């Protein structure tokens, strides 16, 4: 007995196969609209039946059980994420942000302390510089006075040796002052 197996896709006949019912081997492969003549030819030999095979599953559209599994998995994953994972992640992020904020505030405090220390250092440095300048000025004045006294003594001794008499102290002092000022201007 011959059986016609028809494969359909979206309501259109794609393949028609004639198969003997007692074996699984195909005898003829026919396409399209030749089903009716084959059925007529088969009826002459005996009994022929036409059986329409199920349409092939669509490889793109998921089956309903796949949709149920996907929805169930999504719901389970959503519940796990919402009640377990997200709170832990949020706590970790808040702890991290708090630590970062604390570090930034600590750095700002250290920075302000460092600026205060630098200001104190500069103030102390200015005081030391002023004190050093005063000491230098006093030392220069003392050295200048000592040099002036030494020059006065040398000049009066030289004048005494050259003239044989002691020179007037005011005249020697004027000469020393003029010499010191001209030497200082160079």
mmCIF file with all atom_site columns, C-alpha atoms in Angstrom:
data_model
loop_
_atom_site.group_PDB
_atom_site.id
_atom_site.type_symbol
_atom_site.label_atom_id
_atom_site.label_alt_id
_atom_site.label_comp_id
_atom_site.label_asym_id
_atom_site.label_entity_id
_atom_site.label_seq_id
_atom_site.pdbx_PDB_ins_code
_atom_site.Cartn_x
_atom_site.Cartn_y
_atom_site.Cartn_z
_atom_site.occupancy
_atom_site.B_iso_or_equiv
_atom_site.pdbx_formal_charge
_atom_site.auth_seq_id
_atom_site.auth_comp_id
_atom_site.auth_asym_id
_atom_site.auth_atom_id
_atom_site.pdbx_PDB_model_num
ATOM 1   C CA . UNK A 1 1   ? 0.000   0.000   0.000   1.00 0.00 ? 1   UNK A CA 1
ATOM 2   C CA . UNK A 1 2   ? 1.348   3.407   -0.939  1.00 0.00 ? 2   UNK A CA 1
ATOM 3   C CA . UNK A 1 3   ? 1.168   6.380   1.349   1.00 0.00 ? 3   UNK A CA 1
ATOM 4   C CA . UNK A 1 4   ? 1.807   9.968   0.271   1.00 0.00 ? 4   UNK A CA 1
ATOM 5   C CA . UNK A 1 5   ? 3.696   11.995  2.866   1.00 0.00 ? 5   UNK A CA 1
ATOM 6   C CA . UNK A 1 6   ? 3.378   15.735  2.329   1.00 0.00 ? 6   UNK A CA 1
ATOM 7   C CA . UNK A 1 7   ? 5.677   18.243  4.028   1.00 0.00 ? 7   UNK A CA 1
ATOM 8   C CA . UNK A 1 8   ? 4.208   21.728  4.407   1.00 0.00 ? 8   UNK A CA 1
ATOM 9   C CA . UNK A 1 9   ? 5.626   25.063  5.460   1.00 0.00 ? 9   UNK A CA 1
ATOM 10  C CA . UNK A 1 10  ? 3.275   27.977  6.152   1.00 0.00 ? 10  UNK A CA 1
ATOM 11  C CA . UNK A 1 11  ? 0.409   26.212  4.399   1.00 0.00 ? 11  UNK A CA 1
ATOM 12  C CA . UNK A 1 12  ? 2.308   25.547  1.139   1.00 0.00 ? 12  UNK A CA 1
ATOM 13  C CA . UNK A 1 13  ? 3.240   22.083  -0.044  1.00 0.00 ? 13  UNK A CA 1
ATOM 14  C CA . UNK A 1 14  ? 6.995   21.725  -0.123  1.00 0.00 ? 14  UNK A CA 1
ATOM 15  C CA . UNK A 1 15  ? 7.604   17.976  -0.549  1.00 0.00 ? 15  UNK A CA 1
ATOM 16  C CA . UNK A 1 16  ? 5.467   14.979  -1.369  1.00 0.00 ? 16  UNK A CA 1
ATOM 17  C CA . UNK A 1 17  ? 6.844   11.459  -0.859  1.00 0.00 ? 17  UNK A CA 1
ATOM 18  C CA . UNK A 1 18  ? 5.182   8.177   -1.711  1.00 0.00 ? 18  UNK A CA 1
ATOM 19  C CA . UNK A 1 19  ? 6.062   5.529   0.832   1.00 0.00 ? 19  UNK A CA 1
ATOM 20  C CA . UNK A 1 20  ? 4.929   1.919   1.055   1.00 0.00 ? 20  UNK A CA 1
ATOM 21  C CA . UNK A 1 21  ? 3.255   1.344   4.386   1.00 0.00 ? 21  UNK A CA 1
ATOM 22  C CA . UNK A 1 22  ? 5.160   -1.847  5.189   1.00 0.00 ? 22  UNK A CA 1
ATOM 23  C CA . UNK A 1 23  ? 8.609   -0.264  4.610   1.00 0.00 ? 23  UNK A CA 1
ATOM 24  C CA . UNK A 1 24  ? 10.183  3.067   5.356   1.00 0.00 ? 24  UNK A CA 1
ATOM 25  C CA . UNK A 1 25  ? 11.967  3.522   2.032   1.00 0.00 ? 25  UNK A CA 1
ATOM 26  C CA . UNK A 1 26  ? 10.906  6.321   -0.273  1.00 0.00 ? 26  UNK A CA 1
ATOM 27  C CA . UNK A 1 27  ? 9.809   5.297   -3.728  1.00 0.00 ? 27  UNK A CA 1
ATOM 28  C CA . UNK A 1 28  ? 9.262   8.644   -5.397  1.00 0.00 ? 28  UNK A CA 1
ATOM 29  C CA . UNK A 1 29  ? 9.940   12.248  -4.576  1.00 0.00 ? 29  UNK A CA 1
ATOM 30  C CA . UNK A 1 30  ? 7.460   14.659  -6.078  1.00 0.00 ? 30  UNK A CA 1
ATOM 31  C CA . UNK A 1 31  ? 7.076   18.385  -5.653  1.00 0.00 ? 31  UNK A CA 1
ATOM 32  C CA . UNK A 1 32  ? 4.259   20.855  -5.941  1.00 0.00 ? 32  UNK A CA 1
ATOM 33  C CA . UNK A 1 33  ? 0.968   20.087  -7.662  1.00 0.00 ? 33  UNK A CA 1
ATOM 34  C CA . UNK A 1 34  ? 1.628   16.514  -8.877  1.00 0.00 ? 34  UNK A CA 1
ATOM 35  C CA . UNK A 1 35  ? -0.078  14.965  -5.836  1.00 0.00 ? 35  UNK A CA 1
ATOM 36  C CA . UNK A 1 36  ? -3.403  14.327  -7.597  1.00 0.00 ? 36  UNK A CA 1
ATOM 37  C CA . UNK A 1 37  ? -1.997  12.409  -10.603 1.00 0.00 ? 37  UNK A CA 1
ATOM 38  C CA . UNK A 1 38  ? 0.117   10.258  -8.305  1.00 0.00 ? 38  UNK A CA 1
ATOM 39  C CA . UNK A 1 39  ? -2.865  9.458   -6.160  1.00 0.00 ? 39  UNK A CA 1
ATOM 40  C CA . UNK A 1 40  ? -4.789  8.474   -9.286  1.00 0.00 ? 40  UNK A CA 1
ATOM 41  C CA . UNK A 1 41  ? -1.971  6.270   -10.510 1.00 0.00 ? 41  UNK A CA 1
ATOM 42  C CA . UNK A 1 42  ? -1.664  4.629   -7.146  1.00 0.00 ? 42  UNK A CA 1
ATOM 43  C CA . UNK A 1 43  ? -5.393  3.882   -6.977  1.00 0.00 ? 43  UNK A CA 1
ATOM 44  C CA . UNK A 1 44  ? -5.141  1.630   -10.027 1.00 0.00 ? 44  UNK A CA 1
ATOM 45  C CA . UNK A 1 45  ? -2.841  -0.793  -8.216  1.00 0.00 ? 45  UNK A CA 1
ATOM 46  C CA . UNK A 1 46  ? -4.767  -0.947  -5.056  1.00 0.00 ? 46  UNK A CA 1
ATOM 47  C CA . UNK A 1 47  ? -5.607  1.208   -2.174  1.00 0.00 ? 47  UNK A CA 1
ATOM 48  C CA . UNK A 1 48  ? -3.788  4.525   -1.832  1.00 0.00 ? 48  UNK A CA 1
ATOM 49  C CA . UNK A 1 49  ? -4.049  6.883   1.091   1.00 0.00 ? 49  UNK A CA 1
ATOM 50  C CA . UNK A 1 50  ? -2.910  10.444  1.339   1.00 0.00 ? 50  UNK A CA 1
ATOM 51  C CA . UNK A 1 51  ? -1.498  11.511  4.664   1.00 0.00 ? 51  UNK A CA 1
ATOM 52  C CA . UNK A 1 52  ? -0.373  15.068  5.335   1.00 0.00 ? 52  UNK A CA 1
ATOM 53  C CA . UNK A 1 53  ? 2.732   15.259  7.508   1.00 0.00 ? 53  UNK A CA 1
ATOM 54  C CA . UNK A 1 54  ? 3.049   17.872  10.214  1.00 0.00 ? 54  UNK A CA 1
ATOM 55  C CA . UNK A 1 55  ? 4.518   21.156  9.126   1.00 0.00 ? 55  UNK A CA 1
ATOM 56  C CA . UNK A 1 56  ? 8.175   21.630  9.979   1.00 0.00 ? 56  UNK A CA 1
ATOM 57  C CA . UNK A 1 57  ? 8.851   23.586  13.148  1.00 0.00 ? 57  UNK A CA 1
ATOM 58  C CA . UNK A 1 58  ? 9.874   27.191  12.685  1.00 0.00 ? 58  UNK A CA 1
ATOM 59  C CA . UNK A 1 59  ? 13.527  27.490  13.711  1.00 0.00 ? 59  UNK A CA 1
ATOM 60  C CA . UNK A 1 60  ? 13.120  31.126  14.730  1.00 0.00 ? 60  UNK A CA 1
ATOM 61  C CA . UNK A 1 61  ? 9.893   31.164  16.750  1.00 0.00 ? 61  UNK A CA 1
ATOM 62  C CA . UNK A 1 62  ? 10.306  29.490  20.156  1.00 0.00 ? 62  UNK A CA 1
ATOM 63  C CA . UNK A 1 63  ? 7.964   26.808  21.359  1.00 0.00 ? 63  UNK A CA 1
ATOM 64  C CA . UNK A 1 64  ? 5.629   27.477  24.254  1.00 0.00 ? 64  UNK A CA 1
ATOM 65  C CA . UNK A 1 65  ? 7.642   25.357  26.701  1.00 0.00 ? 65  UNK A CA 1
ATOM 66  C CA . UNK A 1 66  ? 10.743  27.397  25.835  1.00 0.00 ? 66  UNK A CA 1
ATOM 67  C CA . UNK A 1 67  ? 8.792   30.571  26.583  1.00 0.00 ? 67  UNK A CA 1
ATOM 68  C CA . UNK A 1 68  ? 7.666   29.166  29.960  1.00 0.00 ? 68  UNK A CA 1
ATOM 69  C CA . UNK A 1 69  ? 11.228  28.195  30.880  1.00 0.00 ? 69  UNK A CA 1
ATOM 70  C CA . UNK A 1 70  ? 12.533  31.602  29.826  1.00 0.00 ? 70  UNK A CA 1
ATOM 71  C CA . UNK A 1 71  ? 9.841   33.431  31.817  1.00 0.00 ? 71  UNK A CA 1
ATOM 72  C CA . UNK A 1 72  ? 10.440  31.239  34.871  1.00 0.00 ? 72  UNK A CA 1
ATOM 73  C CA . UNK A 1 73  ? 14.195  31.710  34.667  1.00 0.00 ? 73  UNK A CA 1
ATOM 74  C CA . UNK A 1 74  ? 13.746  35.456  34.288  1.00 0.00 ? 74  UNK A CA 1
ATOM 75  C CA . UNK A 1 75  ? 11.460  35.651  37.322  1.00 0.00 ? 75  UNK A CA 1
ATOM 76  C CA . UNK A 1 76  ? 13.818  33.558  39.469  1.00 0.00 ? 76  UNK A CA 1
ATOM 77  C CA . UNK A 1 77  ? 16.830  35.596  38.363  1.00 0.00 ? 77  UNK A CA 1
ATOM 78  C CA . UNK A 1 78  ? 14.926  38.848  38.925  1.00 0.00 ? 78  UNK A CA 1
ATOM 79  C CA . UNK A 1 79  ? 13.983  37.811  42.470  1.00 0.00 ? 79  UNK A CA 1
ATOM 80  C CA . UNK A 1 80  ? 17.554  36.748  43.234  1.00 0.00 ? 80  UNK A CA 1
ATOM 81  C CA . UNK A 1 81  ? 18.954  39.991  41.855  1.00 0.00 ? 81  UNK A CA 1
ATOM 82  C CA . UNK A 1 82  ? 16.340  42.214  43.522  1.00 0.00 ? 82  UNK A CA 1
ATOM 83  C CA . UNK A 1 83  ? 16.471  40.747  47.014  1.00 0.00 ? 83  UNK A CA 1
ATOM 84  C CA . UNK A 1 84  ? 19.979  39.299  47.320  1.00 0.00 ? 84  UNK A CA 1
ATOM 85  C CA . UNK A 1 85  ? 22.535  40.525  44.817  1.00 0.00 ? 85  UNK A CA 1
ATOM 86  C CA . UNK A 1 86  ? 21.585  44.189  44.319  1.00 0.00 ? 86  UNK A CA 1
ATOM 87  C CA . UNK A 1 87  ? 21.465  44.994  48.074  1.00 0.00 ? 87  UNK A CA 1
ATOM 88  C CA . UNK A 1 88  ? 24.923  43.459  48.563  1.00 0.00 ? 88  UNK A CA 1
ATOM 89  C CA . UNK A 1 89  ? 26.295  45.309  45.559  1.00 0.00 ? 89  UNK A CA 1
ATOM 90  C CA . UNK A 1 90  ? 24.688  48.536  46.786  1.00 0.00 ? 90  UNK A CA 1
ATOM 91  C CA . UNK A 1 91  ? 26.181  48.090  50.271  1.00 0.00 ? 91  UNK A CA 1
ATOM 92  C CA . UNK A 1 92  ? 29.599  47.453  48.780  1.00 0.00 ? 92  UNK A CA 1
ATOM 93  C CA . UNK A 1 93  ? 29.348  50.519  46.563  1.00 0.00 ? 93  UNK A CA 1
ATOM 94  C CA . UNK A 1 94  ? 28.170  52.721  49.455  1.00 0.00 ? 94  UNK A CA 1
ATOM 95  C CA . UNK A 1 95  ? 31.033  51.464  51.634  1.00 0.00 ? 95  UNK A CA 1
ATOM 96  C CA . UNK A 1 96  ? 33.474  52.169  48.826  1.00 0.00 ? 96  UNK A CA 1
ATOM 97  C CA . UNK A 1 97  ? 32.065  55.667  48.256  1.00 0.00 ? 97  UNK A CA 1
ATOM 98  C CA . UNK A 1 98  ? 32.151  56.364  52.001  1.00 0.00 ? 98  UNK A CA 1
ATOM 99  C CA . UNK A 1 99  ? 35.777  55.259  52.113  1.00 0.00 ? 99  UNK A CA 1
ATOM 100 C CA . UNK A 1 100 ? 36.629  57.449  49.146  1.00 0.00 ? 100 UNK A CA 1
ATOM 101 C CA . UNK A 1 101 ? 34.795  60.428  50.675  1.00 0.00 ? 101 UNK A CA 1
ATOM 102 C CA . UNK A 1 102 ? 36.653  59.842  53.961  1.00 0.00 ? 102 UNK A CA 1
ATOM 103 C CA . UNK A 1 103 ? 39.974  59.687  52.132  1.00 0.00 ? 103 UNK A CA 1
ATOM 104 C CA . UNK A 1 104 ? 39.195  62.903  50.252  1.00 0.00 ? 104 UNK A CA 1
ATOM 105 C CA . UNK A 1 105 ? 38.177  64.695  53.450  1.00 0.00 ? 105 UNK A CA 1
ATOM 106 C CA . UNK A 1 106 ? 41.317  63.413  55.176  1.00 0.00 ? 106 UNK A CA 1
ATOM 107 C CA . UNK A 1 107 ? 43.414  64.598  52.235  1.00 0.00 ? 107 UNK A CA 1
ATOM 108 C CA . UNK A 1 108 ? 41.749  68.016  52.371  1.00 0.00 ? 108 UNK A CA 1
ATOM 109 C CA . UNK A 1 109 ? 42.475  68.239  56.107  1.00 0.00 ? 109 UNK A CA 1
ATOM 110 C CA . UNK A 1 110 ? 46.109  67.211  55.609  1.00 0.00 ? 110 UNK A CA 1
ATOM 111 C CA . UNK A 1 111 ? 46.382  69.700  52.752  1.00 0.00 ? 111 UNK A CA 1
ATOM 112 C CA . UNK A 1 112 ? 44.990  72.521  54.929  1.00 0.00 ? 112 UNK A CA 1
ATOM 113 C CA . UNK A 1 113 ? 47.354  71.532  57.770  1.00 0.00 ? 113 UNK A CA 1
ATOM 114 C CA . UNK A 1 114 ? 50.276  71.512  55.335  1.00 0.00 ? 114 UNK A CA 1
ATOM 115 C CA . UNK A 1 115 ? 49.330  74.967  54.063  1.00 0.00 ? 115 UNK A CA 1
ATOM 116 C CA . UNK A 1 116 ? 49.156  76.206  57.665  1.00 0.00 ? 116 UNK A CA 1
ATOM 117 C CA . UNK A 1 117 ? 52.558  74.671  58.395  1.00 0.00 ? 117 UNK A CA 1
ATOM 118 C CA . UNK A 1 118 ? 54.008  76.277  55.266  1.00 0.00 ? 118 UNK A CA 1
ATOM 119 C CA . UNK A 1 119 ? 52.577  79.661  56.302  1.00 0.00 ? 119 UNK A CA 1
ATOM 120 C CA . UNK A 1 120 ? 54.099  79.272  59.795  1.00 0.00 ? 120 UNK A CA 1
ATOM 121 C CA . UNK A 1 121 ? 57.415  78.219  58.258  1.00 0.00 ? 121 UNK A CA 1
ATOM 122 C CA . UNK A 1 122 ? 57.438  81.208  55.920  1.00 0.00 ? 122 UNK A CA 1
ATOM 123 C CA . UNK A 1 123 ? 56.577  83.527  58.816  1.00 0.00 ? 123 UNK A CA 1
ATOM 124 C CA . UNK A 1 124 ? 59.398  82.062  60.910  1.00 0.00 ? 124 UNK A CA 1
ATOM 125 C CA . UNK A 1 125 ? 61.731  82.261  57.904  1.00 0.00 ? 125 UNK A CA 1
ATOM 126 C CA . UNK A 1 126 ? 60.836  85.934  57.407  1.00 0.00 ? 126 UNK A CA 1
ATOM 127 C CA . UNK A 1 127 ? 61.531  86.594  61.097  1.00 0.00 ? 127 UNK A CA 1
ATOM 128 C CA . UNK A 1 128 ? 64.903  84.820  60.862  1.00 0.00 ? 128 UNK A CA 1
ATOM 129 C CA . UNK A 1 129 ? 65.754  86.760  57.690  1.00 0.00 ? 129 UNK A CA 1
ATOM 130 C CA . UNK A 1 130 ? 64.869  90.046  59.377  1.00 0.00 ? 130 UNK A CA 1
ATOM 131 C CA . UNK A 1 131 ? 66.971  89.088  62.393  1.00 0.00 ? 131 UNK A CA 1
ATOM 132 C CA . UNK A 1 132 ? 69.864  88.069  60.113  1.00 0.00 ? 132 UNK A CA 1
ATOM 133 C CA . UNK A 1 133 ? 69.555  91.322  58.155  1.00 0.00 ? 133 UNK A CA 1
ATOM 134 C CA . UNK A 1 134 ? 69.649  93.291  61.417  1.00 0.00 ? 134 UNK A CA 1
ATOM 135 C CA . UNK A 1 135 ? 72.676  91.314  62.612  1.00 0.00 ? 135 UNK A CA 1
ATOM 136 C CA . UNK A 1 136 ? 74.396  91.840  59.238  1.00 0.00 ? 136 UNK A CA 1
ATOM 137 C CA . UNK A 1 137 ? 73.659  95.569  59.349  1.00 0.00 ? 137 UNK A CA 1
ATOM 138 C CA . UNK A 1 138 ? 75.016  95.790  62.905  1.00 0.00 ? 138 UNK A CA 1
ATOM 139 C CA . UNK A 1 139 ? 78.119  93.812  61.917  1.00 0.00 ? 139 UNK A CA 1
ATOM 140 C CA . UNK A 1 140 ? 78.675  96.018  58.846  1.00 0.00 ? 140 UNK A CA 1
ATOM 141 C CA . UNK A 1 141 ? 78.320  99.140  60.963  1.00 0.00 ? 141 UNK A CA 1
ATOM 142 C CA . UNK A 1 142 ? 80.745  97.748  63.540  1.00 0.00 ? 142 UNK A CA 1
ATOM 143 C CA . UNK A 1 143 ? 83.221  96.757  60.828  1.00 0.00 ? 143 UNK A CA 1
ATOM 144 C CA . UNK A 1 144 ? 82.836  100.131 59.129  1.00 0.00 ? 144 UNK A CA 1
ATOM 145 C CA . UNK A 1 145 ? 83.487  101.901 62.438  1.00 0.00 ? 145 UNK A CA 1
ATOM 146 C CA . UNK A 1 146 ? 86.507  99.700  63.089  1.00 0.00 ? 146 UNK A CA 1
ATOM 147 C CA . UNK A 1 147 ? 87.831  100.261 59.566  1.00 0.00 ? 147 UNK A CA 1
ATOM 148 C CA . UNK A 1 148 ? 87.242  104.005 59.898  1.00 0.00 ? 148 UNK A CA 1
ATOM 149 C CA . UNK A 1 149 ? 89.077  104.044 63.235  1.00 0.00 ? 149 UNK A CA 1
ATOM 150 C CA . UNK A 1 150 ? 91.943  102.031 61.767  1.00 0.00 ? 150 UNK A CA 1
ATOM 151 C CA . UNK A 1 151 ? 92.139  104.241 58.677  1.00 0.00 ? 151 UNK A CA 1
ATOM 152 C CA . UNK A 1 152 ? 92.024  107.340 60.877  1.00 0.00 ? 152 UNK A CA 1
ATOM 153 C CA . UNK A 1 153 ? 94.839  106.016 63.029  1.00 0.00 ? 153 UNK A CA 1
ATOM 154 C CA . UNK A 1 154 ? 96.919  105.021 59.969  1.00 0.00 ? 154 UNK A CA 1
ATOM 155 C CA . UNK A 1 155 ? 96.273  108.369 58.268  1.00 0.00 ? 155 UNK A CA 1
ATOM 156 C CA . UNK A 1 156 ? 97.201  110.404 61.355  1.00 0.00 ? 156 UNK A CA 1
ATOM 157 C CA . UNK A 1 157 ? 100.349 108.287 61.867  1.00 0.00 ? 157 UNK A CA 1
ATOM 158 C CA . UNK A 1 158 ? 101.281 108.711 58.189  1.00 0.00 ? 158 UNK A CA 1
ATOM 159 C CA . UNK A 1 159 ? 100.678 112.477 58.351  1.00 0.00 ? 159 UNK A CA 1
ATOM 160 C CA . UNK A 1 160 ? 102.705 112.714 61.562  1.00 0.00 ? 160 UNK A CA 1
ATOM 161 C CA . UNK A 1 161 ? 105.591 110.820 60.017  1.00 0.00 ? 161 UNK A CA 1
ATOM 162 C CA . UNK A 1 162 ? 105.424 112.866 56.832  1.00 0.00 ? 162 UNK A CA 1
ATOM 163 C CA . UNK A 1 163 ? 105.146 116.310 58.470  1.00 0.00 ? 163 UNK A CA 1
ATOM 164 C CA . UNK A 1 164 ? 106.714 115.644 61.809  1.00 0.00 ? 164 UNK A CA 1
ATOM 165 C CA . UNK A 1 165 ? 103.827 117.023 63.777  1.00 0.00 ? 165 UNK A CA 1
ATOM 166 C CA . UNK A 1 166 ? 100.433 115.682 64.868  1.00 0.00 ? 166 UNK A CA 1
ATOM 167 C CA . UNK A 1 167 ? 97.654  116.542 62.390  1.00 0.00 ? 167 UNK A CA 1
ATOM 168 C CA . UNK A 1 168 ? 94.318  118.047 63.389  1.00 0.00 ? 168 UNK A CA 1
ATOM 169 C CA . UNK A 1 169 ? 91.846  115.244 64.232  1.00 0.00 ? 169 UNK A CA 1
ATOM 170 C CA . UNK A 1 170 ? 88.927  116.950 62.423  1.00 0.00 ? 170 UNK A CA 1
ATOM 171 C CA . UNK A 1 171 ? 90.930  117.243 59.199  1.00 0.00 ? 171 UNK A CA 1
ATOM 172 C CA . UNK A 1 172 ? 91.992  113.597 59.364  1.00 0.00 ? 172 UNK A CA 1
ATOM 173 C CA . UNK A 1 173 ? 88.363  112.573 60.070  1.00 0.00 ? 173 UNK A CA 1
ATOM 174 C CA . UNK A 1 174 ? 87.108  114.512 57.004  1.00 0.00 ? 174 UNK A CA 1
ATOM 175 C CA . UNK A 1 175 ? 89.724  112.895 54.782  1.00 0.00 ? 175 UNK A CA 1
ATOM 176 C CA . UNK A 1 176 ? 88.891  109.395 56.094  1.00 0.00 ? 176 UNK A CA 1
ATOM 177 C CA . UNK A 1 177 ? 85.124  109.950 55.635  1.00 0.00 ? 177 UNK A CA 1
ATOM 178 C CA . UNK A 1 178 ? 85.653  111.164 52.052  1.00 0.00 ? 178 UNK A CA 1
ATOM 179 C CA . UNK A 1 179 ? 87.882  108.176 51.282  1.00 0.00 ? 179 UNK A CA 1
ATOM 180 C CA . UNK A 1 180 ? 85.398  105.715 52.832  1.00 0.00 ? 180 UNK A CA 1
ATOM 181 C CA . UNK A 1 181 ? 82.460  107.163 50.880  1.00 0.00 ? 181 UNK A CA 1
ATOM 182 C CA . UNK A 1 182 ? 84.343  107.113 47.590  1.00 0.00 ? 182 UNK A CA 1
ATOM 183 C CA . UNK A 1 183 ? 85.445  103.516 48.257  1.00 0.00 ? 183 UNK A CA 1
ATOM 184 C CA . UNK A 1 184 ? 81.852  102.507 49.157  1.00 0.00 ? 184 UNK A CA 1
ATOM 185 C CA . UNK A 1 185 ? 80.437  103.961 45.948  1.00 0.00 ? 185 UNK A CA 1
ATOM 186 C CA . UNK A 1 186 ? 82.621  101.744 43.778  1.00 0.00 ? 186 UNK A CA 1
#
